[in-house]
mmCIF file of C-alpha atoms in Angstrom:
data_model
loop_
_atom_site.group_PDB
_atom_site.id
_atom_site.type_symbol
_atom_site.label_atom_id
_atom_site.label_comp_id
_atom_site.label_asym_id
_atom_site.label_seq_id
_atom_site.Cartn_x
_atom_site.Cartn_y
_atom_site.Cartn_z
ATOM 1 C CA MET A 215 0.135 0.046 -0.012
ATOM 2 C CA LYS A 216 2.964 2.921 1.024
ATOM 3 C CA MET A 217 4.568 1.553 -2.362
ATOM 4 C CA ASN A 218 1.244 1.965 -4.385
ATOM 5 C CA LYS A 219 0.712 5.595 -2.965
ATOM 6 C CA PHE A 220 4.841 6.275 -3.361
ATOM 7 C CA LEU A 221 4.023 5.101 -7.588
ATOM 8 C CA PHE A 222 1.333 7.031 -7.519
ATOM 9 C CA ALA A 223 2.908 10.113 -6.470
ATOM 10 C CA MET A 224 5.435 9.837 -8.877
ATOM 11 C CA MET A 225 3.025 9.278 -11.679
ATOM 12 C CA LEU A 226 1.831 12.677 -10.327
ATOM 13 C CA SER A 227 4.542 14.707 -10.446
ATOM 14 C CA ALA A 228 6.012 13.284 -13.829
ATOM 15 C CA SER A 229 2.363 14.341 -14.944
ATOM 16 C CA ILE A 230 2.772 18.084 -13.905
ATOM 17 C CA ALA A 231 6.388 17.771 -14.469
ATOM 18 C CA VAL A 232 5.371 16.746 -18.979
ATOM 19 C CA VAL A 233 2.740 19.721 -18.421
ATOM 20 C CA SER A 234 5.000 22.054 -16.642
ATOM 21 C CA CYS A 235 7.482 21.385 -19.849
ATOM 22 C CA LYS A 236 4.983 21.963 -22.373
ATOM 23 C CA PRO A 237 2.381 24.311 -21.316
ATOM 24 C CA LYS A 238 -1.092 24.436 -23.317
ATOM 25 C CA ASP A 239 -1.619 26.871 -25.634
ATOM 26 C CA ALA A 240 -4.338 28.202 -24.162
ATOM 27 C CA ASP A 241 -2.896 28.855 -20.887
ATOM 28 C CA VAL A 242 0.049 30.850 -22.290
ATOM 29 C CA LYS A 243 -2.163 32.888 -24.497
ATOM 30 C CA ALA A 244 -4.287 33.713 -20.972
ATOM 31 C CA ALA A 245 -1.105 34.530 -19.685
ATOM 32 C CA VAL A 246 -0.125 36.945 -22.584
ATOM 33 C CA GLU A 247 -3.637 38.915 -22.635
ATOM 34 C CA LYS A 248 -2.780 39.084 -18.776
ATOM 35 C CA THR A 249 0.602 40.704 -19.216
ATOM 36 C CA ILE A 250 -0.649 42.598 -22.027
ATOM 37 C CA SER A 251 -3.850 43.762 -20.342
ATOM 38 C CA ALA A 252 -1.671 45.168 -16.635
ATOM 39 C CA ASN A 253 -0.134 47.667 -19.958
ATOM 40 C CA ALA A 254 -3.349 50.419 -20.376
ATOM 41 C CA ALA A 255 -1.180 51.556 -23.334
ATOM 42 C CA LEU A 256 -1.434 48.051 -24.979
ATOM 43 C CA ALA A 257 -5.234 48.015 -24.332
ATOM 44 C CA GLY A 258 -7.190 46.211 -28.097
ATOM 45 C CA VAL A 259 -4.340 43.764 -28.468
ATOM 46 C CA VAL A 260 -5.481 40.776 -29.625
ATOM 47 C CA VAL A 261 -3.335 37.363 -28.618
ATOM 48 C CA ASP A 262 -2.794 34.115 -30.470
ATOM 49 C CA VAL A 263 -1.387 31.400 -29.685
ATOM 50 C CA LYS A 264 -0.215 28.106 -31.812
ATOM 51 C CA ASP A 265 1.913 25.368 -31.376
ATOM 52 C CA GLY A 266 4.330 28.170 -29.083
ATOM 53 C CA VAL A 267 4.392 30.947 -31.541
ATOM 54 C CA ALA A 268 2.189 33.653 -29.984
ATOM 55 C CA THR A 269 1.224 36.181 -32.370
ATOM 56 C CA ILE A 270 -0.009 39.332 -31.415
ATOM 57 C CA SER A 271 -1.877 42.191 -33.809
ATOM 58 C CA GLY A 272 -4.506 44.505 -33.399
ATOM 59 C CA GLU A 273 -3.532 48.716 -33.693
ATOM 60 C CA LEU A 274 -1.842 51.175 -30.653
ATOM 61 C CA LYS A 275 -0.414 54.655 -30.825
ATOM 62 C CA ASN A 276 3.314 54.165 -31.623
ATOM 63 C CA GLU A 277 6.325 52.249 -32.549
ATOM 64 C CA ALA A 278 7.339 52.076 -28.503
ATOM 65 C CA ASP A 279 4.112 50.472 -27.283
ATOM 66 C CA LYS A 280 4.338 47.978 -29.904
ATOM 67 C CA VAL A 281 7.790 46.780 -29.249
ATOM 68 C CA ALA A 282 6.678 46.864 -25.556
ATOM 69 C CA ALA A 283 3.336 44.616 -26.409
ATOM 70 C CA GLU A 284 6.119 42.149 -28.178
ATOM 71 C CA THR A 285 8.846 41.914 -25.002
ATOM 72 C CA ALA A 286 5.628 41.396 -22.601
ATOM 73 C CA ALA A 287 4.750 38.118 -24.731
ATOM 74 C CA LYS A 288 8.289 36.791 -25.740
ATOM 75 C CA ALA A 289 8.854 37.152 -21.066
ATOM 76 C CA ILE A 290 6.283 34.564 -20.649
ATOM 77 C CA LYS A 291 7.093 31.166 -20.401
ATOM 78 C CA GLY A 292 5.887 29.121 -22.967
ATOM 79 C CA VAL A 293 6.471 31.324 -25.957
ATOM 80 C CA LYS A 294 8.729 30.325 -28.432
ATOM 81 C CA SER A 295 8.204 33.008 -30.705
ATOM 82 C CA VAL A 296 6.455 36.012 -30.859
ATOM 83 C CA THR A 297 4.982 37.297 -34.991
ATOM 84 C CA ASN A 298 4.151 40.559 -34.636
ATOM 85 C CA ASN A 299 1.295 42.310 -36.619
ATOM 86 C CA ILE A 300 0.580 45.259 -34.545
ATOM 87 C CA THR A 301 0.059 47.943 -37.140
ATOM 88 C CA ILE A 302 0.722 51.604 -35.833
ATOM 89 C CA ALA A 303 -2.115 54.273 -35.811
ATOM 90 C CA PRO A 304 -2.034 56.627 -38.560
ATOM 91 C CA VAL A 305 -1.413 60.624 -36.744
ATOM 92 C CA ILE A 306 -3.484 63.521 -37.847
ATOM 93 C CA THR A 307 -2.161 66.649 -36.036
ATOM 94 C CA SER A 308 -4.013 69.867 -35.210
ATOM 95 C CA ASN A 309 -1.606 72.259 -35.558
ATOM 96 C CA PRO A 310 -2.460 76.038 -36.069
ATOM 97 C CA VAL A 311 -1.766 76.942 -39.341
ATOM 98 C CA ILE A 312 0.500 80.225 -39.928
ATOM 99 C CA SER A 313 -0.876 81.592 -43.483
ATOM 100 C CA ALA A 314 1.710 83.305 -45.795
ATOM 101 C CA THR A 315 2.258 86.868 -46.182
ATOM 102 C CA ASP A 316 -0.165 89.417 -48.792
ATOM 103 C CA VAL A 317 3.137 89.871 -50.453
ATOM 104 C CA ALA A 318 4.116 86.320 -51.365
ATOM 105 C CA ILE A 319 1.002 85.544 -52.035
ATOM 106 C CA SER A 320 0.302 88.028 -53.793
ATOM 107 C CA ALA A 321 3.354 87.041 -55.982
ATOM 108 C CA GLY A 322 2.163 83.569 -56.239
ATOM 109 C CA LEU A 323 -0.984 84.851 -57.567
ATOM 110 C CA ARG A 324 0.545 86.733 -60.635
ATOM 111 C CA ASP A 325 2.677 83.635 -61.550
ATOM 112 C CA LEU A 326 -0.360 81.522 -61.976
ATOM 113 C CA THR A 327 -2.747 84.103 -63.461
ATOM 114 C CA LYS A 328 -0.260 85.125 -65.760
ATOM 115 C CA ASP A 329 -1.865 82.528 -68.334
ATOM 116 C CA LEU A 330 -5.506 83.383 -66.974
ATOM 117 C CA SER A 331 -5.885 86.783 -68.044
ATOM 118 C CA THR A 332 -9.924 86.360 -67.288
ATOM 119 C CA VAL A 333 -8.824 85.364 -63.292
ATOM 120 C CA LYS A 334 -8.694 88.793 -61.134
ATOM 121 C CA TYR A 335 -7.272 88.824 -57.400
ATOM 122 C CA ALA A 336 -7.069 90.244 -54.768
ATOM 123 C CA VAL A 337 -5.037 89.539 -51.669
ATOM 124 C CA LYS A 338 -5.451 91.345 -47.556
ATOM 125 C CA ASP A 339 -4.810 89.406 -44.188
ATOM 126 C CA GLY A 340 -4.190 86.557 -46.292
ATOM 127 C CA VAL A 341 -7.392 86.383 -47.612
ATOM 128 C CA ILE A 342 -7.570 85.680 -51.591
ATOM 129 C CA THR A 343 -10.478 86.949 -53.500
ATOM 130 C CA LEU A 344 -10.969 85.416 -56.743
ATOM 131 C CA THR A 345 -13.160 87.380 -59.692
ATOM 132 C CA GLY A 346 -13.669 86.619 -62.986
ATOM 133 C CA GLU A 347 -14.102 83.259 -64.622
ATOM 134 C CA ILE A 348 -11.942 80.285 -65.401
ATOM 135 C CA SER A 349 -12.740 77.572 -67.545
ATOM 136 C CA LYS A 350 -13.528 74.024 -65.498
ATOM 137 C CA ALA A 351 -10.665 72.063 -66.906
ATOM 138 C CA LYS A 352 -8.287 74.952 -65.620
ATOM 139 C CA ASN A 353 -9.892 75.061 -62.674
ATOM 140 C CA VAL A 354 -8.606 72.374 -60.468
ATOM 141 C CA ALA A 355 -4.969 72.709 -61.861
ATOM 142 C CA PHE A 356 -5.693 76.541 -60.342
ATOM 143 C CA THR A 357 -6.872 75.336 -57.351
ATOM 144 C CA GLN A 358 -4.446 73.595 -56.041
ATOM 145 C CA ALA A 359 -1.599 75.914 -56.855
ATOM 146 C CA TYR A 360 -3.311 79.169 -55.381
ATOM 147 C CA MET A 361 -4.171 76.469 -52.425
ATOM 148 C CA ALA A 362 -0.370 75.726 -51.935
ATOM 149 C CA LEU A 363 0.487 79.878 -51.376
ATOM 150 C CA LYS A 364 -0.531 78.860 -47.650
ATOM 151 C CA PRO A 365 -3.635 82.212 -48.332
ATOM 152 C CA ALA A 366 -5.871 82.153 -44.799
ATOM 153 C CA LYS A 367 -9.161 81.773 -46.610
ATOM 154 C CA VAL A 368 -10.313 82.046 -50.280
ATOM 155 C CA GLU A 369 -13.387 84.183 -51.070
ATOM 156 C CA ARG A 370 -14.554 82.752 -54.599
ATOM 157 C CA THR A 371 -18.328 83.281 -54.746
ATOM 158 C CA GLY A 372 -17.530 86.046 -57.758
ATOM 159 C CA LEU A 373 -15.613 83.135 -59.474
ATOM 160 C CA ILE A 374 -17.230 81.563 -62.472
ATOM 161 C CA VAL A 375 -16.705 78.752 -63.319
ATOM 162 C CA LYS A 376 -17.539 77.800 -67.513
ATOM 163 C CA MET B 144 -16.325 70.606 -36.177
ATOM 164 C CA ALA B 145 -19.354 70.562 -38.807
ATOM 165 C CA LEU B 146 -16.353 71.120 -41.269
ATOM 166 C CA GLN B 147 -14.416 68.458 -39.961
ATOM 167 C CA ASP B 148 -17.920 66.449 -40.220
ATOM 168 C CA LYS B 149 -18.669 67.902 -43.964
ATOM 169 C CA TYR B 150 -14.892 66.759 -45.232
ATOM 170 C CA LYS B 151 -14.605 63.486 -42.596
ATOM 171 C CA GLN B 152 -14.980 61.340 -45.993
ATOM 172 C CA LEU B 153 -11.564 63.486 -47.469
ATOM 173 C CA THR B 154 -9.792 62.931 -44.157
ATOM 174 C CA ASP B 155 -10.674 59.403 -44.004
ATOM 175 C CA ALA B 156 -9.416 58.859 -47.584
ATOM 176 C CA ALA B 157 -6.151 60.698 -46.342
ATOM 177 C CA LEU B 158 -4.826 58.409 -43.699
ATOM 178 C CA ALA B 159 -5.661 55.286 -46.091
ATOM 179 C CA ALA B 160 -3.904 56.080 -48.873
ATOM 180 C CA GLY B 161 -1.013 57.187 -46.108
ATOM 181 C CA ILE B 162 -0.630 61.010 -46.326
ATOM 182 C CA THR B 163 2.043 61.594 -43.548
ATOM 183 C CA ASP B 164 2.310 64.972 -41.629
ATOM 184 C CA LEU B 165 -1.236 65.146 -41.897
ATOM 185 C CA ASN B 166 -2.462 68.296 -40.090
ATOM 186 C CA VAL B 167 -6.281 68.864 -39.867
ATOM 187 C CA VAL B 168 -8.035 72.119 -38.041
ATOM 188 C CA GLU B 169 -10.284 74.293 -38.680
ATOM 189 C CA GLN B 170 -8.958 77.865 -38.111
ATOM 190 C CA GLY B 171 -11.650 81.188 -38.635
ATOM 191 C CA GLY B 172 -14.278 79.071 -40.559
ATOM 192 C CA VAL B 173 -11.945 77.365 -43.023
ATOM 193 C CA LEU B 174 -10.653 74.257 -42.549
ATOM 194 C CA HIS B 175 -6.842 73.352 -43.191
ATOM 195 C CA ILE B 176 -5.635 69.715 -44.373
ATOM 196 C CA ASP B 177 -2.159 69.988 -44.746
ATOM 197 C CA GLY B 178 0.311 66.707 -45.648
ATOM 198 C CA THR B 179 2.402 64.815 -48.109
ATOM 199 C CA ALA B 180 1.545 62.271 -50.819
ATOM 200 C CA PRO B 181 3.544 58.903 -51.418
ATOM 201 C CA SER B 182 2.674 60.286 -55.136
ATOM 202 C CA GLY B 183 0.720 61.884 -57.370
ATOM 203 C CA THR B 184 -2.201 59.396 -57.959
ATOM 204 C CA VAL B 185 -3.840 59.731 -53.961
ATOM 205 C CA LYS B 186 -3.158 63.651 -54.336
ATOM 206 C CA ASP B 187 -5.218 63.181 -57.562
ATOM 207 C CA GLN B 188 -7.636 61.128 -55.444
ATOM 208 C CA LEU B 189 -7.664 63.598 -52.655
ATOM 209 C CA TRP B 190 -8.838 65.851 -55.257
ATOM 210 C CA ASP B 191 -11.250 64.076 -56.396
ATOM 211 C CA ILE B 192 -12.852 63.297 -53.564
ATOM 212 C CA PHE B 193 -12.509 67.357 -52.595
ATOM 213 C CA GLY B 194 -14.981 68.167 -56.029
ATOM 214 C CA GLN B 195 -17.477 65.698 -55.095
ATOM 215 C CA ILE B 196 -17.904 67.118 -51.340
ATOM 216 C CA ASP B 197 -17.809 70.954 -52.615
ATOM 217 C CA PRO B 198 -18.088 70.867 -56.764
ATOM 218 C CA ASN B 199 -15.819 73.348 -58.362
ATOM 219 C CA PHE B 200 -14.409 74.015 -55.430
ATOM 220 C CA ALA B 201 -16.757 76.967 -55.005
ATOM 221 C CA THR B 202 -16.964 77.439 -51.066
ATOM 222 C CA GLY B 203 -14.162 78.928 -50.464
ATOM 223 C CA ASP B 204 -14.815 76.587 -46.432
ATOM 224 C CA LEU B 205 -11.116 73.834 -47.452
ATOM 225 C CA ILE B 206 -8.081 75.079 -48.320
ATOM 226 C CA LEU B 207 -6.178 71.141 -49.365
ATOM 227 C CA ASN B 208 -2.463 71.627 -49.271
ATOM 228 C CA VAL B 209 -1.158 68.266 -50.750
ATOM 229 C CA ASN B 210 2.064 68.303 -51.850
ATOM 230 C CA VAL B 211 4.101 65.202 -53.436
ATOM 231 C CA SER B 212 7.286 63.808 -52.005
ATOM 232 C CA THR B 213 9.315 63.687 -54.640
ATOM 233 C CA SER B 214 11.887 61.670 -54.326
ATOM 234 C CA ALA B 215 15.547 62.734 -54.122
ATOM 235 C CA ALA B 216 16.335 60.555 -57.091
ATOM 236 C CA VAL B 217 14.284 62.931 -59.825
ATOM 237 C CA THR B 218 16.427 64.643 -61.993
ATOM 238 C CA LYS B 219 14.514 64.327 -65.253
ATOM 239 C CA VAL B 220 11.155 66.332 -66.394
ATOM 240 C CA ARG B 221 9.101 66.821 -68.714
ATOM 241 C CA VAL B 222 7.594 69.890 -70.043
ATOM 242 C CA THR B 223 3.768 69.404 -69.896
ATOM 243 C CA THR B 224 2.159 73.083 -70.820
ATOM 244 C CA GLU B 225 -0.889 72.565 -73.080
ATOM 245 C CA SER B 226 0.983 72.817 -76.303
ATOM 246 C CA SER B 227 3.154 76.189 -75.399
ATOM 247 C CA ASN B 228 7.036 76.385 -74.831
ATOM 248 C CA LEU B 229 7.951 76.762 -71.333
ATOM 249 C CA ASN B 230 9.659 79.847 -70.598
ATOM 250 C CA ILE B 231 13.153 79.204 -68.738
ATOM 251 C CA ARG B 232 13.191 82.689 -66.255
ATOM 252 C CA LYS B 233 16.538 83.974 -64.615
ATOM 253 C CA GLY B 234 14.553 83.987 -60.990
ATOM 254 C CA PRO B 235 11.837 83.076 -59.442
ATOM 255 C CA GLY B 236 8.703 84.645 -60.463
ATOM 256 C CA THR B 237 7.155 85.950 -64.119
ATOM 257 C CA ASP B 238 8.638 89.679 -63.784
ATOM 258 C CA GLN B 239 12.234 87.817 -64.310
ATOM 259 C CA PRO B 240 13.449 88.239 -67.584
ATOM 260 C CA ILE B 241 13.444 84.644 -69.736
ATOM 261 C CA VAL B 242 16.953 83.225 -70.553
ATOM 262 C CA GLY B 243 15.738 80.140 -72.321
ATOM 263 C CA LYS B 244 12.842 78.650 -73.462
ATOM 264 C CA ALA B 245 11.891 74.621 -73.485
ATOM 265 C CA ALA B 246 10.055 72.646 -75.819
ATOM 266 C CA HIS B 247 6.226 71.075 -75.300
ATOM 267 C CA GLY B 248 6.817 67.499 -73.960
ATOM 268 C CA GLU B 249 10.658 68.161 -73.493
ATOM 269 C CA VAL B 250 12.498 66.051 -71.202
ATOM 270 C CA ILE B 251 14.924 68.296 -69.204
ATOM 271 C CA THR B 252 17.046 68.434 -65.833
ATOM 272 C CA LEU B 253 15.608 68.855 -62.865
ATOM 273 C CA VAL B 254 18.581 71.126 -60.989
ATOM 274 C CA SER B 255 17.324 71.638 -57.921
ATOM 275 C CA GLN B 256 13.451 72.328 -56.205
ATOM 276 C CA SER B 257 13.942 75.989 -55.207
ATOM 277 C CA SER B 258 10.514 76.237 -53.941
ATOM 278 C CA ALA B 259 6.868 74.943 -54.743
ATOM 279 C CA GLN B 260 6.197 76.779 -57.504
ATOM 280 C CA TRP B 261 9.765 77.185 -59.083
ATOM 281 C CA TRP B 262 12.351 74.942 -59.886
ATOM 282 C CA LEU B 263 15.639 75.312 -60.974
ATOM 283 C CA VAL B 264 16.151 73.085 -64.390
ATOM 284 C CA ARG B 265 18.769 73.238 -67.194
ATOM 285 C CA THR B 266 17.509 72.140 -71.365
ATOM 286 C CA ASP B 267 20.133 69.804 -72.804
ATOM 287 C CA ASP B 268 21.415 73.106 -74.536
ATOM 288 C CA GLY B 269 22.339 73.887 -71.456
ATOM 289 C CA GLU B 270 20.068 76.947 -70.888
ATOM 290 C CA GLU B 271 19.117 77.207 -66.716
ATOM 291 C CA GLY B 272 17.355 79.334 -64.956
ATOM 292 C CA TYR B 273 13.645 78.834 -63.340
ATOM 293 C CA ALA B 274 10.536 77.072 -64.452
ATOM 294 C CA PHE B 275 7.071 76.948 -63.311
ATOM 295 C CA THR B 276 6.307 73.765 -61.324
ATOM 296 C CA GLN B 277 3.238 73.668 -62.426
ATOM 297 C CA TYR B 278 3.893 73.476 -65.824
ATOM 298 C CA LEU B 279 6.724 70.115 -65.097
ATOM 299 C CA THR B 280 6.470 66.557 -64.405
ATOM 300 C CA PRO B 281 8.598 64.473 -62.625
ATOM 301 C CA GLU B 282 10.096 61.054 -64.896
ATOM 302 C CA GLY B 283 10.197 58.191 -64.144
#
């Protein structure tokens, strides 16, 4: 009886040893998720584990967070390697726009309207006022060009597109 | 905020197309969208959307300023005037004297991108001066 108990204990510890050597993917996944969720900056990261290979995906704010997520996943026991499919969210800034000077805008418009004799312009305090008429074909290129002159505003209700 | 909603399709497209240095700000009743496009196609695509939201760009409540990132590798530009010759001038400005001409369709050398409006170019005849960027298209 005593021997049997000893054997049973041996077998039990052996089976535990096997489990701890080869953790189940589901357990590894849970462990990686737990570590990642501890860092608020890594919210939204999706974890998947297959045969010890962890795949992390989702969208994060910057490269540092992407690396942090990978480092966190690598540190988990049972993770052989990490496939990092995390993308970085594109950034939109909202910095104030500084308009060009009236002199610079006027010089640009003088050049732009050289071949557009039917277009008249005036510039004051960064505001371009356009009058006259322009062909539909030339309107696109002209609009692109005057907007590149960095005006504060463009009043063009007096400009007829034909 | 209303303007940002009006042109949301445009900013969404800009993000999806990989516009860099994207800056969107509403200032004095005008929405300013600035950025750098990876290609001319992307720039055209954004202007198409702009034209759909605001036909003929007549309203004047958006200033869209998207430049195409021209790689330093570009050294040749094609003269894309409608049909006439392109004036090459001593300095950047139509008040500058004309020092040469490039034919419509001719491929010339880009020396430097001096400004958004004027590039320094050189013809095969060795004439060097400033030409209006609107009539130049990068080759290759």
